[in-house]
Amino acid sequence: MKRPIRSVLLASAAVLAAYLVGVYVINSTQKPVAESTTPPALATLPSAIGDQITLTTWNLGYAGLGAQSNFIADGGSALLPPSRATVDDNLAGIVRTIGEDSSDIRLFQEVSNKSPLSYWAPVRDAVAGQFADWQTFYRPDVATRFIPFPLALDHGTFLAARYNPLSVETLPLPSEPGAMLGFLKRRYAIQIARFALQDRPGQLVVGNIHLSAFDDGGSTRQAQISAVLAFAEAEFAKGNHVIIGGDWNMVLADPAWPDNTDQKYLFWIYPFPREALPAGWTIAADATTPSVRTLYKPYVADENYTTSIDGFLVSPNVSVVSVSTRDLGFAPSDHQPVTSVFNLAR
């Protein structure tokens, strides 16, 4: 009887090994594809935008990177948040803050769908629940395939609008040559929504982005910036108004807020290449309140390095009326929401 049992065990081990190899290959070679859809209009929402629009961008840190957290990729020691109770507190703060915002279009990054990195809290469902009567669109940029719950990962960008878009698109961006954790590929892309304008030709083109953070020497980010600018310029050349917001993972404004962070934890900090901006293009970023903090340890004011990496790129026919970061003390996320009011030139 020993020989059949041994044969079964060896066969089972071979099947498991083949499955794991397949999972590795599939999840380390995923690539985004260009997509475009025309969502059905909601009768309760307007279908054209006037002369002014307000946008907010916020990286939610999948409700796992609040003030009490540190993160191993930033030089910390933890992969997971301190507890599920901590995540629930973070998520409650996120939902409350979203409810207090009156912006017309919201751009979120790091929105998870019952991820092990946030103890399976229903982050995406909680966010979507705040926009029951809006147009909402989710796009995963980190999503495992053929890995079952509870180990599956599904994180991405989420766009909500109180207007009916003409279309929603995905435009792939360059990726790092390697894979996160050795097997997981982040699928970078611009999440694009197009909106009609009142009493005039052209469109408002809104992009939601989350660029690379831990690429070697910032090379992937530079390639991504080049691709974003090429897309934005092409849209402007068509007569469209362009606003691209999100987590750029490059310093947009930094008046040197106080900190005592060791330089070794700032390995991922790079400035946005403003010299690459085409003439007339603008970066809307807040230089009075930081939008992100380092995660090598839990947050302590004036100790963790902070800067502004969240904001908006706008075309010459869009003027920035105001831009401000809401100071939440980094309580629910390692990022803070940035809101900007824009005028759309006729």
Short mmCIF file of N, CA and C in Angstrom, two decimals, residues 146-284:
data_model
loop_
_atom_site.label_atom_id
_atom_site.label_comp_id
_atom_site.label_asym_id
_atom_site.label_seq_id
_atom_site.Cartn_x
_atom_site.Cartn_y
_atom_site.Cartn_z
N PHE A 146 -6.16 33.61 -10.54
CA PHE A 146 -6.11 32.21 -10.16
C PHE A 146 -5.54 31.98 -8.76
N ILE A 147 -5.57 33.02 -7.93
CA ILE A 147 -5.26 32.88 -6.51
C ILE A 147 -6.55 33.10 -5.75
N PRO A 148 -7.04 32.11 -5.05
CA PRO A 148 -8.36 32.22 -4.42
C PRO A 148 -8.35 33.09 -3.18
N PHE A 149 -9.57 33.54 -2.81
CA PHE A 149 -9.75 34.18 -1.52
C PHE A 149 -9.35 33.17 -0.44
N PRO A 150 -8.63 33.57 0.62
CA PRO A 150 -8.41 34.94 1.09
C PRO A 150 -7.08 35.56 0.69
N LEU A 151 -6.32 34.93 -0.23
CA LEU A 151 -4.99 35.44 -0.57
C LEU A 151 -5.01 36.36 -1.78
N ALA A 152 -6.11 36.42 -2.50
CA ALA A 152 -6.18 37.23 -3.71
C ALA A 152 -6.05 38.72 -3.40
N LEU A 153 -5.35 39.43 -4.28
CA LEU A 153 -5.21 40.88 -4.17
C LEU A 153 -5.98 41.55 -5.29
N ASP A 154 -6.63 42.66 -4.98
CA ASP A 154 -7.39 43.42 -5.97
C ASP A 154 -7.40 44.88 -5.52
N HIS A 155 -6.41 45.64 -6.00
CA HIS A 155 -6.27 47.06 -5.65
C HIS A 155 -6.28 47.87 -6.94
N GLY A 156 -6.82 49.09 -6.89
CA GLY A 156 -6.79 49.89 -8.10
C GLY A 156 -7.28 51.30 -7.92
N THR A 157 -7.57 51.94 -9.05
CA THR A 157 -8.04 53.33 -9.06
C THR A 157 -9.55 53.35 -9.20
N PHE A 158 -10.15 54.39 -8.63
CA PHE A 158 -11.61 54.51 -8.59
C PHE A 158 -11.95 55.95 -8.94
N LEU A 159 -12.83 56.13 -9.92
CA LEU A 159 -13.23 57.46 -10.38
C LEU A 159 -14.73 57.60 -10.16
N ALA A 160 -15.13 58.71 -9.55
CA ALA A 160 -16.54 59.00 -9.32
C ALA A 160 -16.85 60.39 -9.86
N ALA A 161 -17.99 60.53 -10.55
CA ALA A 161 -18.35 61.82 -11.16
C ALA A 161 -19.84 62.07 -11.02
N ARG A 162 -20.19 63.34 -10.76
CA ARG A 162 -21.60 63.72 -10.70
C ARG A 162 -22.11 64.16 -12.07
N TYR A 163 -21.37 63.80 -13.12
CA TYR A 163 -21.76 64.04 -14.51
C TYR A 163 -21.72 62.71 -15.27
N ASN A 164 -22.46 62.63 -16.36
CA ASN A 164 -22.41 61.46 -17.23
C ASN A 164 -21.23 61.60 -18.18
N PRO A 165 -20.28 60.67 -18.15
CA PRO A 165 -19.17 60.76 -19.11
C PRO A 165 -19.56 60.26 -20.48
N LEU A 166 -18.88 60.79 -21.49
CA LEU A 166 -19.08 60.31 -22.85
C LEU A 166 -18.48 58.92 -23.01
N SER A 167 -17.33 58.72 -22.36
CA SER A 167 -16.67 57.42 -22.42
C SER A 167 -15.71 57.32 -21.25
N VAL A 168 -15.32 56.09 -20.96
CA VAL A 168 -14.30 55.81 -19.94
C VAL A 168 -13.28 54.88 -20.58
N GLU A 169 -12.00 55.23 -20.44
CA GLU A 169 -10.95 54.52 -21.16
C GLU A 169 -9.81 54.11 -20.22
N THR A 170 -9.02 53.17 -20.70
CA THR A 170 -7.78 52.77 -20.03
C THR A 170 -6.65 52.90 -21.03
N LEU A 171 -5.63 53.66 -20.67
CA LEU A 171 -4.45 53.82 -21.53
C LEU A 171 -3.23 53.30 -20.77
N PRO A 172 -2.63 52.19 -21.19
CA PRO A 172 -1.50 51.61 -20.46
C PRO A 172 -0.30 52.55 -20.41
N LEU A 173 0.45 52.44 -19.32
CA LEU A 173 1.69 53.19 -19.12
C LEU A 173 2.85 52.20 -18.92
N PRO A 174 4.08 52.66 -19.09
CA PRO A 174 5.23 51.76 -18.90
C PRO A 174 5.27 51.19 -17.48
N SER A 175 5.77 49.96 -17.37
CA SER A 175 5.88 49.28 -16.08
C SER A 175 7.34 49.01 -15.74
N GLU A 176 7.61 48.71 -14.47
CA GLU A 176 8.94 48.31 -14.05
C GLU A 176 9.30 46.98 -14.71
N PRO A 177 10.58 46.72 -14.91
CA PRO A 177 10.97 45.44 -15.50
C PRO A 177 10.72 44.26 -14.58
N GLY A 178 10.75 44.46 -13.27
CA GLY A 178 10.57 43.37 -12.32
C GLY A 178 9.13 43.26 -11.85
N ALA A 179 8.95 42.48 -10.78
CA ALA A 179 7.63 42.25 -10.21
C ALA A 179 7.68 42.49 -8.70
N MET A 180 6.59 43.01 -8.15
CA MET A 180 6.48 43.22 -6.72
C MET A 180 6.43 41.88 -6.00
N LEU A 181 7.14 41.80 -4.87
CA LEU A 181 7.19 40.58 -4.07
C LEU A 181 7.68 39.40 -4.90
N GLY A 182 8.33 39.70 -6.03
CA GLY A 182 8.90 38.65 -6.85
C GLY A 182 7.95 37.99 -7.83
N PHE A 183 6.63 38.29 -7.74
CA PHE A 183 5.72 37.59 -8.64
C PHE A 183 4.54 38.43 -9.10
N LEU A 184 4.36 39.65 -8.55
CA LEU A 184 3.14 40.39 -8.84
C LEU A 184 3.47 41.63 -9.67
N LYS A 185 2.81 41.77 -10.78
CA LYS A 185 3.06 42.87 -11.70
C LYS A 185 2.00 43.96 -11.52
N ARG A 186 2.44 45.20 -11.31
CA ARG A 186 1.49 46.31 -11.25
C ARG A 186 1.23 46.79 -12.68
N ARG A 187 -0.04 46.93 -13.00
CA ARG A 187 -0.45 47.28 -14.37
C ARG A 187 -0.80 48.76 -14.42
N TYR A 188 0.20 49.58 -14.67
CA TYR A 188 0.02 51.03 -14.67
C TYR A 188 -0.77 51.48 -15.89
N ALA A 189 -1.63 52.46 -15.68
CA ALA A 189 -2.42 53.01 -16.79
C ALA A 189 -3.04 54.33 -16.35
N ILE A 190 -3.49 55.10 -17.32
CA ILE A 190 -4.32 56.28 -17.04
C ILE A 190 -5.77 55.83 -17.14
N GLN A 191 -6.53 56.09 -16.09
CA GLN A 191 -7.98 55.86 -16.12
C GLN A 191 -8.60 57.17 -16.59
N ILE A 192 -9.24 57.15 -17.76
CA ILE A 192 -9.66 58.38 -18.44
C ILE A 192 -11.18 58.45 -18.53
N ALA A 193 -11.71 59.60 -18.18
CA ALA A 193 -13.14 59.87 -18.39
C ALA A 193 -13.28 61.13 -19.23
N ARG A 194 -14.14 61.08 -20.24
CA ARG A 194 -14.38 62.23 -21.12
C ARG A 194 -15.78 62.78 -20.87
N PHE A 195 -15.86 64.11 -20.81
CA PHE A 195 -17.14 64.76 -20.52
C PHE A 195 -17.43 65.83 -21.58
N ALA A 196 -18.70 65.96 -21.92
CA ALA A 196 -19.12 67.03 -22.83
C ALA A 196 -19.10 68.36 -22.10
N LEU A 197 -18.92 69.44 -22.86
CA LEU A 197 -18.91 70.79 -22.33
C LEU A 197 -20.15 71.54 -22.80
N GLN A 198 -20.67 72.40 -21.95
CA GLN A 198 -21.88 73.15 -22.29
C GLN A 198 -21.60 74.22 -23.34
N ASP A 199 -22.39 74.25 -24.40
CA ASP A 199 -22.42 75.35 -25.37
C ASP A 199 -21.07 75.60 -26.03
N ARG A 200 -20.31 74.55 -26.26
CA ARG A 200 -19.02 74.73 -26.94
C ARG A 200 -18.49 73.38 -27.39
N PRO A 201 -17.59 73.39 -28.35
CA PRO A 201 -17.00 72.13 -28.82
C PRO A 201 -15.94 71.63 -27.85
N GLY A 202 -15.44 70.47 -28.15
CA GLY A 202 -14.38 69.90 -27.32
C GLY A 202 -14.93 69.17 -26.11
N GLN A 203 -14.02 68.60 -25.35
CA GLN A 203 -14.37 67.80 -24.19
C GLN A 203 -13.50 68.20 -23.00
N LEU A 204 -13.97 67.85 -21.80
CA LEU A 204 -13.09 67.83 -20.63
C LEU A 204 -12.59 66.41 -20.50
N VAL A 205 -11.27 66.24 -20.56
CA VAL A 205 -10.63 64.93 -20.44
C VAL A 205 -9.97 64.85 -19.07
N VAL A 206 -10.46 63.95 -18.24
CA VAL A 206 -9.95 63.79 -16.87
C VAL A 206 -9.22 62.46 -16.77
N GLY A 207 -8.00 62.49 -16.25
CA GLY A 207 -7.22 61.27 -16.07
C GLY A 207 -6.92 61.01 -14.61
N ASN A 208 -6.99 59.76 -14.21
CA ASN A 208 -6.69 59.33 -12.85
C ASN A 208 -5.46 58.43 -12.93
N ILE A 209 -4.38 58.80 -12.21
CA ILE A 209 -3.13 58.04 -12.32
C ILE A 209 -2.57 57.68 -10.95
N HIS A 210 -1.78 56.63 -10.93
CA HIS A 210 -0.98 56.24 -9.78
C HIS A 210 0.32 55.70 -10.33
N LEU A 211 1.37 56.53 -10.29
CA LEU A 211 2.64 56.17 -10.93
C LEU A 211 3.51 55.32 -10.01
N SER A 212 4.58 54.82 -10.57
CA SER A 212 5.51 53.95 -9.85
C SER A 212 6.13 54.67 -8.66
N ALA A 213 6.45 53.91 -7.61
CA ALA A 213 7.06 54.51 -6.42
C ALA A 213 8.46 53.99 -6.16
N PHE A 214 8.72 52.73 -6.46
CA PHE A 214 9.97 52.11 -6.03
C PHE A 214 10.81 51.63 -7.20
N ASP A 215 10.71 52.32 -8.34
CA ASP A 215 11.53 51.99 -9.49
C ASP A 215 12.96 52.46 -9.26
N ASP A 216 13.89 51.76 -9.81
CA ASP A 216 15.31 52.05 -9.61
C ASP A 216 15.68 53.36 -10.29
N GLY A 217 16.09 54.35 -9.47
CA GLY A 217 16.53 55.63 -10.01
C GLY A 217 15.43 56.48 -10.61
N GLY A 218 14.18 56.09 -10.41
CA GLY A 218 13.07 56.86 -10.95
C GLY A 218 12.90 56.71 -12.45
N SER A 219 13.54 55.70 -13.05
CA SER A 219 13.52 55.58 -14.52
C SER A 219 12.13 55.26 -15.05
N THR A 220 11.39 54.40 -14.34
CA THR A 220 10.04 54.07 -14.81
C THR A 220 9.13 55.28 -14.71
N ARG A 221 9.26 56.03 -13.62
CA ARG A 221 8.46 57.24 -13.47
C ARG A 221 8.73 58.24 -14.59
N GLN A 222 10.00 58.38 -14.96
CA GLN A 222 10.32 59.29 -16.06
C GLN A 222 9.65 58.85 -17.35
N ALA A 223 9.67 57.53 -17.62
CA ALA A 223 9.01 57.02 -18.82
C ALA A 223 7.50 57.21 -18.74
N GLN A 224 6.95 57.03 -17.55
CA GLN A 224 5.50 57.23 -17.38
C GLN A 224 5.12 58.69 -17.57
N ILE A 225 5.93 59.60 -17.02
CA ILE A 225 5.66 61.04 -17.20
C ILE A 225 5.68 61.38 -18.69
N SER A 226 6.63 60.85 -19.42
CA SER A 226 6.71 61.13 -20.87
C SER A 226 5.45 60.65 -21.57
N ALA A 227 4.96 59.47 -21.19
CA ALA A 227 3.75 58.94 -21.81
C ALA A 227 2.52 59.76 -21.43
N VAL A 228 2.44 60.17 -20.17
CA VAL A 228 1.31 61.00 -19.72
C VAL A 228 1.30 62.33 -20.47
N LEU A 229 2.46 62.97 -20.58
CA LEU A 229 2.54 64.26 -21.27
C LEU A 229 2.20 64.11 -22.76
N ALA A 230 2.65 63.03 -23.37
CA ALA A 230 2.33 62.81 -24.79
C ALA A 230 0.83 62.67 -24.99
N PHE A 231 0.18 61.92 -24.12
CA PHE A 231 -1.28 61.77 -24.19
C PHE A 231 -1.97 63.12 -23.98
N ALA A 232 -1.54 63.85 -22.95
CA ALA A 232 -2.18 65.12 -22.61
C ALA A 232 -2.03 66.13 -23.74
N GLU A 233 -0.84 66.22 -24.32
CA GLU A 233 -0.62 67.16 -25.43
C GLU A 233 -1.48 66.80 -26.65
N ALA A 234 -1.61 65.52 -26.92
CA ALA A 234 -2.41 65.09 -28.07
C ALA A 234 -3.88 65.46 -27.86
N GLU A 235 -4.37 65.34 -26.63
CA GLU A 235 -5.75 65.70 -26.34
C GLU A 235 -5.96 67.22 -26.44
N PHE A 236 -5.00 67.97 -25.95
CA PHE A 236 -5.09 69.43 -26.03
C PHE A 236 -5.08 69.89 -27.50
N ALA A 237 -4.28 69.21 -28.32
CA ALA A 237 -4.20 69.56 -29.74
C ALA A 237 -5.53 69.34 -30.44
N LYS A 238 -6.39 68.48 -29.89
CA LYS A 238 -7.72 68.24 -30.46
C LYS A 238 -8.73 69.31 -30.03
N GLY A 239 -8.30 70.24 -29.17
CA GLY A 239 -9.21 71.26 -28.68
C GLY A 239 -9.86 70.90 -27.36
N ASN A 240 -9.36 69.87 -26.69
CA ASN A 240 -9.94 69.45 -25.42
C ASN A 240 -9.28 70.14 -24.23
N HIS A 241 -10.00 70.20 -23.12
CA HIS A 241 -9.47 70.66 -21.84
C HIS A 241 -9.00 69.43 -21.08
N VAL A 242 -7.80 69.47 -20.52
CA VAL A 242 -7.20 68.27 -19.94
C VAL A 242 -6.84 68.52 -18.48
N ILE A 243 -7.28 67.62 -17.59
CA ILE A 243 -6.89 67.63 -16.18
C ILE A 243 -6.52 66.19 -15.82
N ILE A 244 -5.28 65.98 -15.42
CA ILE A 244 -4.83 64.65 -15.00
C ILE A 244 -4.39 64.74 -13.55
N GLY A 245 -5.04 63.97 -12.70
CA GLY A 245 -4.74 64.04 -11.27
C GLY A 245 -4.43 62.68 -10.70
N GLY A 246 -3.85 62.71 -9.50
CA GLY A 246 -3.58 61.45 -8.82
C GLY A 246 -2.32 61.50 -8.00
N ASP A 247 -1.78 60.32 -7.76
CA ASP A 247 -0.56 60.13 -6.99
C ASP A 247 0.59 59.99 -7.98
N TRP A 248 1.37 61.07 -8.11
CA TRP A 248 2.45 61.10 -9.09
C TRP A 248 3.71 60.41 -8.57
N ASN A 249 3.80 60.21 -7.26
CA ASN A 249 5.00 59.64 -6.64
C ASN A 249 6.26 60.40 -7.04
N MET A 250 6.09 61.68 -7.31
CA MET A 250 7.20 62.60 -7.54
C MET A 250 6.84 63.91 -6.85
N VAL A 251 7.82 64.59 -6.33
CA VAL A 251 7.57 65.79 -5.54
C VAL A 251 7.04 66.90 -6.45
N LEU A 252 5.83 67.36 -6.15
CA LEU A 252 5.21 68.44 -6.91
C LEU A 252 5.42 69.79 -6.24
N ALA A 253 5.50 69.79 -4.91
CA ALA A 253 5.75 71.01 -4.13
C ALA A 253 6.36 70.59 -2.81
N ASP A 254 7.41 71.29 -2.39
CA ASP A 254 8.07 70.89 -1.14
C ASP A 254 8.81 72.08 -0.53
N PRO A 255 8.14 72.79 0.38
CA PRO A 255 8.80 73.91 1.06
C PRO A 255 9.63 73.47 2.26
N ALA A 256 10.00 72.19 2.30
CA ALA A 256 10.83 71.63 3.36
C ALA A 256 10.13 71.69 4.72
N TRP A 257 9.05 70.91 4.83
CA TRP A 257 8.40 70.79 6.13
C TRP A 257 9.35 70.10 7.11
N PRO A 258 9.27 70.41 8.39
CA PRO A 258 10.23 69.88 9.36
C PRO A 258 10.13 68.36 9.50
N ASP A 259 11.29 67.71 9.68
CA ASP A 259 11.34 66.26 9.91
C ASP A 259 12.72 65.91 10.45
N ASN A 260 12.85 64.71 10.98
CA ASN A 260 14.17 64.22 11.38
C ASN A 260 14.42 62.83 10.79
N THR A 261 13.85 62.60 9.60
CA THR A 261 13.95 61.30 8.94
C THR A 261 15.34 61.10 8.36
N ASP A 262 15.91 59.93 8.61
CA ASP A 262 17.20 59.58 8.06
C ASP A 262 17.13 59.52 6.53
N GLN A 263 18.16 59.98 5.88
CA GLN A 263 18.20 60.05 4.43
C GLN A 263 17.97 58.69 3.77
N LYS A 264 18.33 57.62 4.45
CA LYS A 264 18.19 56.30 3.85
C LYS A 264 16.73 55.93 3.59
N TYR A 265 15.80 56.59 4.27
CA TYR A 265 14.39 56.30 4.07
C TYR A 265 13.76 57.15 2.97
N LEU A 266 14.57 58.00 2.35
CA LEU A 266 14.07 58.87 1.29
C LEU A 266 14.52 58.41 -0.09
N PHE A 267 14.85 57.12 -0.18
CA PHE A 267 15.38 56.57 -1.43
C PHE A 267 14.41 56.70 -2.60
N TRP A 268 13.12 56.82 -2.32
CA TRP A 268 12.12 56.85 -3.40
C TRP A 268 11.73 58.26 -3.80
N ILE A 269 12.29 59.27 -3.13
CA ILE A 269 11.89 60.66 -3.37
C ILE A 269 12.62 61.22 -4.60
N TYR A 270 11.86 61.67 -5.58
CA TYR A 270 12.41 62.32 -6.77
C TYR A 270 11.51 63.51 -7.13
N PRO A 271 12.10 64.58 -7.66
CA PRO A 271 11.29 65.73 -8.05
C PRO A 271 10.58 65.49 -9.38
N PHE A 272 9.41 66.10 -9.51
CA PHE A 272 8.72 66.08 -10.80
C PHE A 272 9.55 66.90 -11.79
N PRO A 273 9.78 66.40 -13.01
CA PRO A 273 10.62 67.10 -13.98
C PRO A 273 9.88 68.28 -14.63
N ARG A 274 9.82 69.38 -13.92
CA ARG A 274 9.06 70.53 -14.43
C ARG A 274 9.62 71.06 -15.75
N GLU A 275 10.90 70.82 -15.99
CA GLU A 275 11.48 71.27 -17.25
C GLU A 275 10.87 70.53 -18.44
N ALA A 276 10.21 69.40 -18.18
CA ALA A 276 9.58 68.64 -19.26
C ALA A 276 8.19 69.14 -19.61
N LEU A 277 7.63 70.03 -18.79
CA LEU A 277 6.28 70.53 -19.04
C LEU A 277 6.25 71.35 -20.33
N PRO A 278 5.29 71.10 -21.20
CA PRO A 278 5.15 71.95 -22.39
C PRO A 278 4.76 73.37 -21.98
N ALA A 279 5.02 74.31 -22.84
CA ALA A 279 4.70 75.71 -22.55
C ALA A 279 3.21 75.88 -22.25
N GLY A 280 2.91 76.59 -21.19
CA GLY A 280 1.53 76.88 -20.83
C GLY A 280 0.87 75.86 -19.93
N TRP A 281 1.49 74.70 -19.75
CA TRP A 281 0.94 73.66 -18.89
C TRP A 281 1.30 73.95 -17.43
N THR A 282 0.42 73.54 -16.51
CA THR A 282 0.56 73.91 -15.10
C THR A 282 0.42 72.68 -14.21
N ILE A 283 1.15 72.70 -13.09
CA ILE A 283 0.97 71.72 -12.02
C ILE A 283 0.22 72.40 -10.88
N ALA A 284 -0.90 71.82 -10.48
CA ALA A 284 -1.65 72.33 -9.33
C ALA A 284 -1.32 71.45 -8.12
#
